[in-house]
Short mmCIF file of C-alpha atoms in Angstrom, two decimals:
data_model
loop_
_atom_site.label_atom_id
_atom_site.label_comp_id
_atom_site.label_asym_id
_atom_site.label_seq_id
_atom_site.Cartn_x
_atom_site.Cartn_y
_atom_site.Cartn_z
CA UNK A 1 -51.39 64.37 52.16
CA UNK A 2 -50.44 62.75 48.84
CA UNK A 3 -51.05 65.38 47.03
CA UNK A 4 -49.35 67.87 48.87
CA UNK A 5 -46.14 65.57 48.90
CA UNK A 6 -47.00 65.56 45.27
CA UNK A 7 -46.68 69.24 44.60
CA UNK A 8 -43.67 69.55 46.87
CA UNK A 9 -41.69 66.97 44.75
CA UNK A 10 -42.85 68.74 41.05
CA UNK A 11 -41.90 72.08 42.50
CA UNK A 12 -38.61 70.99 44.17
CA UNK A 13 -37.73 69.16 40.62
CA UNK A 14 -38.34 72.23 38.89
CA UNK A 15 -36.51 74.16 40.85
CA UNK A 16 -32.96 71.62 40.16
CA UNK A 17 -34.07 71.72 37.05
CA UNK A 18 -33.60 75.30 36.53
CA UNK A 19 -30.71 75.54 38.06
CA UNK A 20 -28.99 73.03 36.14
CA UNK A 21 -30.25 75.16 33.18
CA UNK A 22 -28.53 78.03 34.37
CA UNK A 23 -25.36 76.45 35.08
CA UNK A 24 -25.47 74.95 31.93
CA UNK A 25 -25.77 78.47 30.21
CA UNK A 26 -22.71 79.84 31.99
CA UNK A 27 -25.22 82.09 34.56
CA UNK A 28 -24.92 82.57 37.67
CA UNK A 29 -21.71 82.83 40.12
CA UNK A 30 -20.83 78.88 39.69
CA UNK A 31 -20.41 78.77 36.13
CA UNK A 32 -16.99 78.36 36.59
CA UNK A 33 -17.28 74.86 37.84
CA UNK A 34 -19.89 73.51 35.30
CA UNK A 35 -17.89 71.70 33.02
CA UNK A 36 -14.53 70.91 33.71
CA UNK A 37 -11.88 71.62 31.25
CA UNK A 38 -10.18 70.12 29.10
CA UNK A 39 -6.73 68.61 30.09
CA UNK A 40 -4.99 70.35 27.15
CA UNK A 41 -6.63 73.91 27.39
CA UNK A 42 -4.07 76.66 27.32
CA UNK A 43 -1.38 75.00 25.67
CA UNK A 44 -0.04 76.35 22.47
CA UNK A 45 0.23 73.88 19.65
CA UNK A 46 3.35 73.93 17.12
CA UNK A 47 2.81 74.92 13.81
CA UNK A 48 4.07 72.51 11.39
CA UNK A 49 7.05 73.44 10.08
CA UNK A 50 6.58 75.15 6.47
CA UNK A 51 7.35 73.49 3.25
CA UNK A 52 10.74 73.74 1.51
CA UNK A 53 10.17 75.58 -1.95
CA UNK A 54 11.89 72.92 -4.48
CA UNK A 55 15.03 74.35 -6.78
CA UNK A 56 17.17 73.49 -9.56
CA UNK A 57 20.72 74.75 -10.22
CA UNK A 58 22.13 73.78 -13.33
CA UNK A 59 25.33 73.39 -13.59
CA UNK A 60 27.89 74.87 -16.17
CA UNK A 61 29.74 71.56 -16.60
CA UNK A 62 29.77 68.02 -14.57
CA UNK A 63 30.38 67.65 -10.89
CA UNK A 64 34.04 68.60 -9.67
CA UNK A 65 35.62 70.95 -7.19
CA UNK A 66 34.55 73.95 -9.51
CA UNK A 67 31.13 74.68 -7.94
CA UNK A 68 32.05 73.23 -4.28
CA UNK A 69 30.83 76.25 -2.54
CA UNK A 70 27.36 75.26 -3.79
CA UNK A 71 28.06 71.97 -2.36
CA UNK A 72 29.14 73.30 0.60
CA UNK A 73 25.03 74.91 0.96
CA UNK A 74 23.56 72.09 1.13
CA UNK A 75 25.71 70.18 2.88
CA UNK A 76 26.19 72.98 5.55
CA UNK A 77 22.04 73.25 5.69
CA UNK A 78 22.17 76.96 4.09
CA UNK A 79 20.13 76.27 1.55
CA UNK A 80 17.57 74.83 4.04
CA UNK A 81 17.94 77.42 6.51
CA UNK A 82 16.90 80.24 3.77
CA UNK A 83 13.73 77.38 3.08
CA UNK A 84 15.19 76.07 0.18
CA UNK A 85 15.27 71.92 -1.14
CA UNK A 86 17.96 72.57 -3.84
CA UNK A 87 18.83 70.07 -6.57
CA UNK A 88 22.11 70.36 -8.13
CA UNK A 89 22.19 68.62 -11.45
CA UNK A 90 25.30 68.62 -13.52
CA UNK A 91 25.78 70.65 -17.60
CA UNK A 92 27.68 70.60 -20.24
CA UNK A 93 26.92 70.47 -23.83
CA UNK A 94 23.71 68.32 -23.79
CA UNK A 95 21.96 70.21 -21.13
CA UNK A 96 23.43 73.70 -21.94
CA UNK A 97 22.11 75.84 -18.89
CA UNK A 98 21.29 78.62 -20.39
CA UNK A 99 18.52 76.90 -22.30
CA UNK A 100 17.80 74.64 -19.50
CA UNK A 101 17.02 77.68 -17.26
CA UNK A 102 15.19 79.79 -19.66
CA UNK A 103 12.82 77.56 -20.55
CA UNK A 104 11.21 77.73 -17.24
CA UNK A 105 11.71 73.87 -16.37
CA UNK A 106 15.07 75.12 -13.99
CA UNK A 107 15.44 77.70 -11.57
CA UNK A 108 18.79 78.55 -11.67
CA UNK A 109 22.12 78.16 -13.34
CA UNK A 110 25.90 78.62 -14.23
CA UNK A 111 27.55 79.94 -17.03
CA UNK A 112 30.12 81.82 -18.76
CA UNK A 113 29.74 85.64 -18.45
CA UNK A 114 29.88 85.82 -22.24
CA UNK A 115 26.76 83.54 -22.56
CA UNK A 116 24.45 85.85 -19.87
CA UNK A 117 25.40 89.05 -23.31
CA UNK A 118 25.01 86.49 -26.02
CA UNK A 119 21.63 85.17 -25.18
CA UNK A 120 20.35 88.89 -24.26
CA UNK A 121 20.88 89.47 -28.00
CA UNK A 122 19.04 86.60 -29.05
CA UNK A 123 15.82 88.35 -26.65
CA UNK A 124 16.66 85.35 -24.04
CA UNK A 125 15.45 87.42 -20.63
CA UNK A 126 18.32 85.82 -18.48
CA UNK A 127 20.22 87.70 -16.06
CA UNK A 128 23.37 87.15 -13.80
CA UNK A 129 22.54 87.48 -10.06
CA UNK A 130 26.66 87.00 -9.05
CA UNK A 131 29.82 86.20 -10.42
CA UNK A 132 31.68 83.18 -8.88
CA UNK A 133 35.36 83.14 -10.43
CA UNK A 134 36.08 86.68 -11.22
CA UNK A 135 39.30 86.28 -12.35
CA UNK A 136 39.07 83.58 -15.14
CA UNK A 137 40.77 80.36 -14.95
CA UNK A 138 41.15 80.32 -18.92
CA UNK A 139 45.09 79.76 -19.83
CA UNK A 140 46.79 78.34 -22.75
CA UNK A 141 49.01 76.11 -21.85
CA UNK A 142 51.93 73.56 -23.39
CA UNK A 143 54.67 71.22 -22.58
CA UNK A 144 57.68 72.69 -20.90
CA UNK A 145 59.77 71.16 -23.30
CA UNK A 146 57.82 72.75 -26.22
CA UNK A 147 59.84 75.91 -25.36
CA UNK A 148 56.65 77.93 -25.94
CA UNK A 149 55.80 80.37 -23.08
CA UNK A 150 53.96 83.44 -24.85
CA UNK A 151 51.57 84.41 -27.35
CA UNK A 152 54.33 85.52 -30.16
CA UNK A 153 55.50 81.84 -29.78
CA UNK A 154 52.64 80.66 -31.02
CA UNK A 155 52.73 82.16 -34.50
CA UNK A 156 54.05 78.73 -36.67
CA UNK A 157 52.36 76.54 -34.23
CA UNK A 158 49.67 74.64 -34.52
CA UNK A 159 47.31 75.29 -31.68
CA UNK A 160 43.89 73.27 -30.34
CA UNK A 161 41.36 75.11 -30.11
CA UNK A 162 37.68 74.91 -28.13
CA UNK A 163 34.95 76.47 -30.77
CA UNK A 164 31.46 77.84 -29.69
CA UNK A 165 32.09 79.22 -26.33
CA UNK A 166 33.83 81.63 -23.57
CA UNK A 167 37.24 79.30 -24.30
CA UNK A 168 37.54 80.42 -28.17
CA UNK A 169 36.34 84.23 -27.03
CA UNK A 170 39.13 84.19 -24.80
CA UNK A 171 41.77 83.24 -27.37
CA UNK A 172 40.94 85.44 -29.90
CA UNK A 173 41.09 88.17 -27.76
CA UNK A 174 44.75 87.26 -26.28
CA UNK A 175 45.51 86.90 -29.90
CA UNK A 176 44.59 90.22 -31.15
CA UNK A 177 45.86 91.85 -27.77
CA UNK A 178 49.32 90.28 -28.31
CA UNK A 179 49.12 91.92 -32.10
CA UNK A 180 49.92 88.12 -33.51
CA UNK A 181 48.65 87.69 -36.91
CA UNK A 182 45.81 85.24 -36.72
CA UNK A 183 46.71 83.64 -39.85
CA UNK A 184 49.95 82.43 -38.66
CA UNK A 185 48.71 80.22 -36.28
CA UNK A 186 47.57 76.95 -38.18
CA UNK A 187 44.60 76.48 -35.31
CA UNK A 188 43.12 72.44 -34.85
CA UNK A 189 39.41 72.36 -32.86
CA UNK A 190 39.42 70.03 -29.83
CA UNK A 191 37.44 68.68 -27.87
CA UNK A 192 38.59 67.43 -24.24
CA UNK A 193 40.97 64.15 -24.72
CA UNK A 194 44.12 65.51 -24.18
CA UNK A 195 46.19 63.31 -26.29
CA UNK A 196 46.87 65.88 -28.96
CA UNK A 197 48.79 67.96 -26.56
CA UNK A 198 50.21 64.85 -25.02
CA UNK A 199 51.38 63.43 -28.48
CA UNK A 200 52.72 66.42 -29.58
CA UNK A 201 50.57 66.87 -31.97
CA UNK A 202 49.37 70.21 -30.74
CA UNK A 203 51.45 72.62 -29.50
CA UNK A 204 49.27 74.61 -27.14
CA UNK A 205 45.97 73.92 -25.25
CA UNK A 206 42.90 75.57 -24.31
CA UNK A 207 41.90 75.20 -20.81
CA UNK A 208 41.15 75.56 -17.09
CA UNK A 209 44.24 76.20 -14.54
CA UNK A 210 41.98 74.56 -12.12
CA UNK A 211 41.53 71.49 -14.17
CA UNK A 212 43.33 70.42 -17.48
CA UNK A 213 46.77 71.81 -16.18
CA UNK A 214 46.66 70.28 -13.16
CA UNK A 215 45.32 66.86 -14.99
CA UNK A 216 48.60 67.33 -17.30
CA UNK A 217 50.71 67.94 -14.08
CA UNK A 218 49.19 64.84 -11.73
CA UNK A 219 50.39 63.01 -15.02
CA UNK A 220 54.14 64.16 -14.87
CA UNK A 221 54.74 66.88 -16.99
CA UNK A 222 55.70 70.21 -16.19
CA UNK A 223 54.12 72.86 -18.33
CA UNK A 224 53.92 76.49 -19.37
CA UNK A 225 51.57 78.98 -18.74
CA UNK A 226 50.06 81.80 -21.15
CA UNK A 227 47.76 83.92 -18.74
CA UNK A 228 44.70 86.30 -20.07
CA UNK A 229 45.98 88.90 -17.74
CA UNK A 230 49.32 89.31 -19.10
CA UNK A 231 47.43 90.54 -22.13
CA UNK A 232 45.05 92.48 -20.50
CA UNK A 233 42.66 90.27 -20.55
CA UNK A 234 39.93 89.04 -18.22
CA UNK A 235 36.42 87.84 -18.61
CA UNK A 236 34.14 86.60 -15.70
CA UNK A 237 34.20 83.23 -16.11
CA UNK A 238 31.77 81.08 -14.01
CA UNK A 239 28.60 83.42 -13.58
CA UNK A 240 25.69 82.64 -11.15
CA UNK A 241 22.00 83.31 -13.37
CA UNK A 242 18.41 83.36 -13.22
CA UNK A 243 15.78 84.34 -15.16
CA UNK A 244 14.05 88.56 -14.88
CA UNK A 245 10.52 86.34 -14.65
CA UNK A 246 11.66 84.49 -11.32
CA UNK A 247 13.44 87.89 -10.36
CA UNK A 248 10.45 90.06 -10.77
CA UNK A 249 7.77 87.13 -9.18
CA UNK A 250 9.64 85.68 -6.57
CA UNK A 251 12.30 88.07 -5.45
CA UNK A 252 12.91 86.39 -1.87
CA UNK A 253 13.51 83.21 -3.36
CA UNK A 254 16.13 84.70 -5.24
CA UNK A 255 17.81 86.38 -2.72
CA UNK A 256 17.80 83.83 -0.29
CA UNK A 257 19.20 81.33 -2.94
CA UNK A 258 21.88 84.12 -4.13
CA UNK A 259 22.78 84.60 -0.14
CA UNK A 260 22.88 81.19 0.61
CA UNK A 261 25.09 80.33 -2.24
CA UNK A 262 27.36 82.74 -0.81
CA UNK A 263 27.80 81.64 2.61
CA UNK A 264 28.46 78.18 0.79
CA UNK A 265 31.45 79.85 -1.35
CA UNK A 266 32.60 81.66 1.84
CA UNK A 267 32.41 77.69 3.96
CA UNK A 268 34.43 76.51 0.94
CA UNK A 269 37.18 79.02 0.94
CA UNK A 270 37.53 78.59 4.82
CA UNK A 271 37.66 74.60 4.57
CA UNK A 272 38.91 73.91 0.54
CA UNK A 273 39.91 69.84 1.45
CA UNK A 274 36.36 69.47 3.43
CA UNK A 275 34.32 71.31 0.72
CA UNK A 276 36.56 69.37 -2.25
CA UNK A 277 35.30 66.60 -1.03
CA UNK A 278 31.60 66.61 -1.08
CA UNK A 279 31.97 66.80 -5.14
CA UNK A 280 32.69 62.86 -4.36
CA UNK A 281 29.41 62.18 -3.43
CA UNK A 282 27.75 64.09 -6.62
CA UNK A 283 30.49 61.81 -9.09
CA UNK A 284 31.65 57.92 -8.78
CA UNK A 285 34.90 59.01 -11.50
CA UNK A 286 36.63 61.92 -8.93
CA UNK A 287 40.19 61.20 -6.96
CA UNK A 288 40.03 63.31 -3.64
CA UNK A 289 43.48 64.66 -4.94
CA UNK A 290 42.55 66.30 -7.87
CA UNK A 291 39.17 68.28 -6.29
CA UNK A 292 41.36 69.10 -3.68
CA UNK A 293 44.53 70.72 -5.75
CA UNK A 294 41.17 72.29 -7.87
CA UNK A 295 39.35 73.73 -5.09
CA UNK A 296 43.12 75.50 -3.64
CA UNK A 297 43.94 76.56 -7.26
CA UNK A 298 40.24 78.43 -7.48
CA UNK A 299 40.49 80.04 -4.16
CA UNK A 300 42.57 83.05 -5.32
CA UNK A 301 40.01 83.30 -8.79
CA UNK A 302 37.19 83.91 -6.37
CA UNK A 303 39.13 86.87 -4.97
CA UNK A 304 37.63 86.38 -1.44
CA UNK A 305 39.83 89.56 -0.31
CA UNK A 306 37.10 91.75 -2.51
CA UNK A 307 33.89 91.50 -0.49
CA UNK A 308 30.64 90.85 -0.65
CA UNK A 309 31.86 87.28 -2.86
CA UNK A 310 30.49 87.21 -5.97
CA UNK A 311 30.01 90.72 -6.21
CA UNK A 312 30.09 92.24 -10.27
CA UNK A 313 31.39 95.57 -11.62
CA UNK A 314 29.75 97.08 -14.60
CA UNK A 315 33.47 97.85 -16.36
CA UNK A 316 34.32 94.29 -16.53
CA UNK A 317 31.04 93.51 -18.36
CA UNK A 318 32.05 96.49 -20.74
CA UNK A 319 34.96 95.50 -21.17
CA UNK A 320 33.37 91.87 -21.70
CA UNK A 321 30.81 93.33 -24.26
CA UNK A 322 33.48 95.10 -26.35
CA UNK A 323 35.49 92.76 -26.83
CA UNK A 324 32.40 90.25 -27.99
CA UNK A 325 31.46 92.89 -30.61
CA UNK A 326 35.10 93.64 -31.65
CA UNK A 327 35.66 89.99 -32.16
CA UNK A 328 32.13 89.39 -34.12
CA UNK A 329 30.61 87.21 -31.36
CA UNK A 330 27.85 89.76 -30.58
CA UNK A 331 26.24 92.68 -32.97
CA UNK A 332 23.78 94.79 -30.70
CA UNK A 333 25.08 96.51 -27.28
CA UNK A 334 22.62 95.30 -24.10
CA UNK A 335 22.05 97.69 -21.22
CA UNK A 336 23.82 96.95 -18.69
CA UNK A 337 20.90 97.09 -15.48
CA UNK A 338 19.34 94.29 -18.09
CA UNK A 339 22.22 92.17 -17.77
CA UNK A 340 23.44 91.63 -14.49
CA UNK A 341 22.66 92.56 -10.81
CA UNK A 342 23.91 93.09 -7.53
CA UNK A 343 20.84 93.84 -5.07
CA UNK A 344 20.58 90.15 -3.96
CA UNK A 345 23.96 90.43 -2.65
CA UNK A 346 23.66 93.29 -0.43
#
């Protein structure tokens, strides 16, 4: 008797024990309910959220209303949005951006057109990816009560003049333009304190309408104005650059920095006294009145009426280019396609 209770109860455990074997293995019609699932099966996880590719714009000069619409990106989340963490750091004539950017250590910067020809012909591989003031904001300017008001009244005059750069290119050619002899204007380099003109002991100045007029104006004194266009001149001033290595290996980043830079410009245009005032929080030494009179004295330079913004014409860099070589600024011609571009605007 034991020992058939014996063999019943080694078969009958062998028998479970198979079963649970099968279940186990997924077999049979009640795999289903083997092992229960877990409580987060079937739910989609989030991805996290992809890293922001870090960027430098370097500035043409220090922080003010002139590059707002850049501002205006970050503040407005377009740089972000096109997955962009830009820095904006400020230029100027210890951190000259054309060197800053070439030499790898900066993504992106702002200078005069005139710079972008001038550093091809030195085998620099930079190359402007928009144009931000297209009609320059270069005037000479004096005291109303000078009585000078054109470029023939400044033959006898002594006249301050900014050496080295876009400023002095400018002059020269309004000078020859106007058919003034050179040598009759006794010229005096300056730098940026304004007390020469103030003093009288310049005649004329060298400057921004945006800027040092309006500085001379907040201060009380009505002035003239010699424009580049009355002489048939005008040179892209503020120019948008990179370099052909970051064009060539990275070409979205480009174009989503160019695009977004734009839809800053365009936030700017549409709200000047919001967009003046974010240069405040890049500066401690800015008056909300003077970004804001800058920012509504560039909106007409940007020519927002010619779309896409920021959009470049081969003349005007011809025109640019001659007039560097007839002036002595520049020796060798530089193709054009290797100069500037507009397929990140499109």
């Amino acid at each position: 008797m034991w020992r058939k209770t014996k063999k019943k109860t080694v078969l009958f455990a062998t028998m479970s024990l198979m079963l649970l074997l099968l279940s186990a293995c997924g077999g049979g019609t009640n795999a289903q309910t083997a092992v229960p699932a877990p409580s987060d099966a079937g739910e989609v996880k989030e991805e996290a959220p992809a890293a922001l590719k870090k960027v430098v714009l370097r500035l043409k000069w220090v922080h003010q209303a002139q590059f707002a619409g850049f501002y205006a990106a970050v503040k407005q989340g377009f740089y972000e949005e096109a997955g962009l963490d830009v820095e904006i750091r400020p230029g100027g004539s210890d951190f000259p951006s054309v060197q800053m950017v070439a030499s790898g250590s900066e993504e992106f910067g702002v200078t005069g057109a005139d710079q972008i020809l001038l550093a091809r012909e030195k085998g620099v591989p930079v190359k402007a990816v928009s144009t931000i003031y297209r009609e320059t904001p270069f005037v000479l300017f004096s005291l109303k009560e000078s009585g000078i008001s054109t470029m023939e009244d400044l033959a006898g005059q002594r006249v301050g003049v900014k050496l080295g750069g876009n400023e002095e290119l400018t002059f020269r050619a309004m000078v020859e333009s106007a058919g003034v002899d050179a040598k009759s204007i006794e010229e005096m380099p300056i730098k940026f304190d304004l007390s020469p003109l103030l003093s009288g002991q310049v005649k004329a100045w060298p400057g921004y309408v945006i800027n040092e007029v309006l500085a001379v104006e907040e201060l009380g004194h009505e002035v003239n104005i010699i424009k580049p266009g009355d002489y048939g001149i005008n040179f892209y001033a503020d120019t948008l650059f990179t370099t052909e290595n970051l064009i060539e290996k990275d070409p979205e980043l480009v174009e989503g920095f160019v695009q977004a830079s734009m839809k800053g410009w365009a936030y700017a245009l549409e709200n000047p006294e919001e967009a003046a005032a974010y240069g405040l929080e890049y500066a401690d030494n800015l008056t909300i009145e003077h970004e804001t009179n800058m920012m509504k004295a560039s909106m007409p330079m940007l020519q927002p009426e010619n779309l896409p913004l920021g959009k470049m014409d081969e003349a005007a860099w011809a025109t640019l280019q001659e007039s560097l070589m007839g002036l002595g600024f520049q020796k060798s011609g530089q193709a054009m396609e290797d100069v500037f571009t507009n397929e990140f605007l499109e």
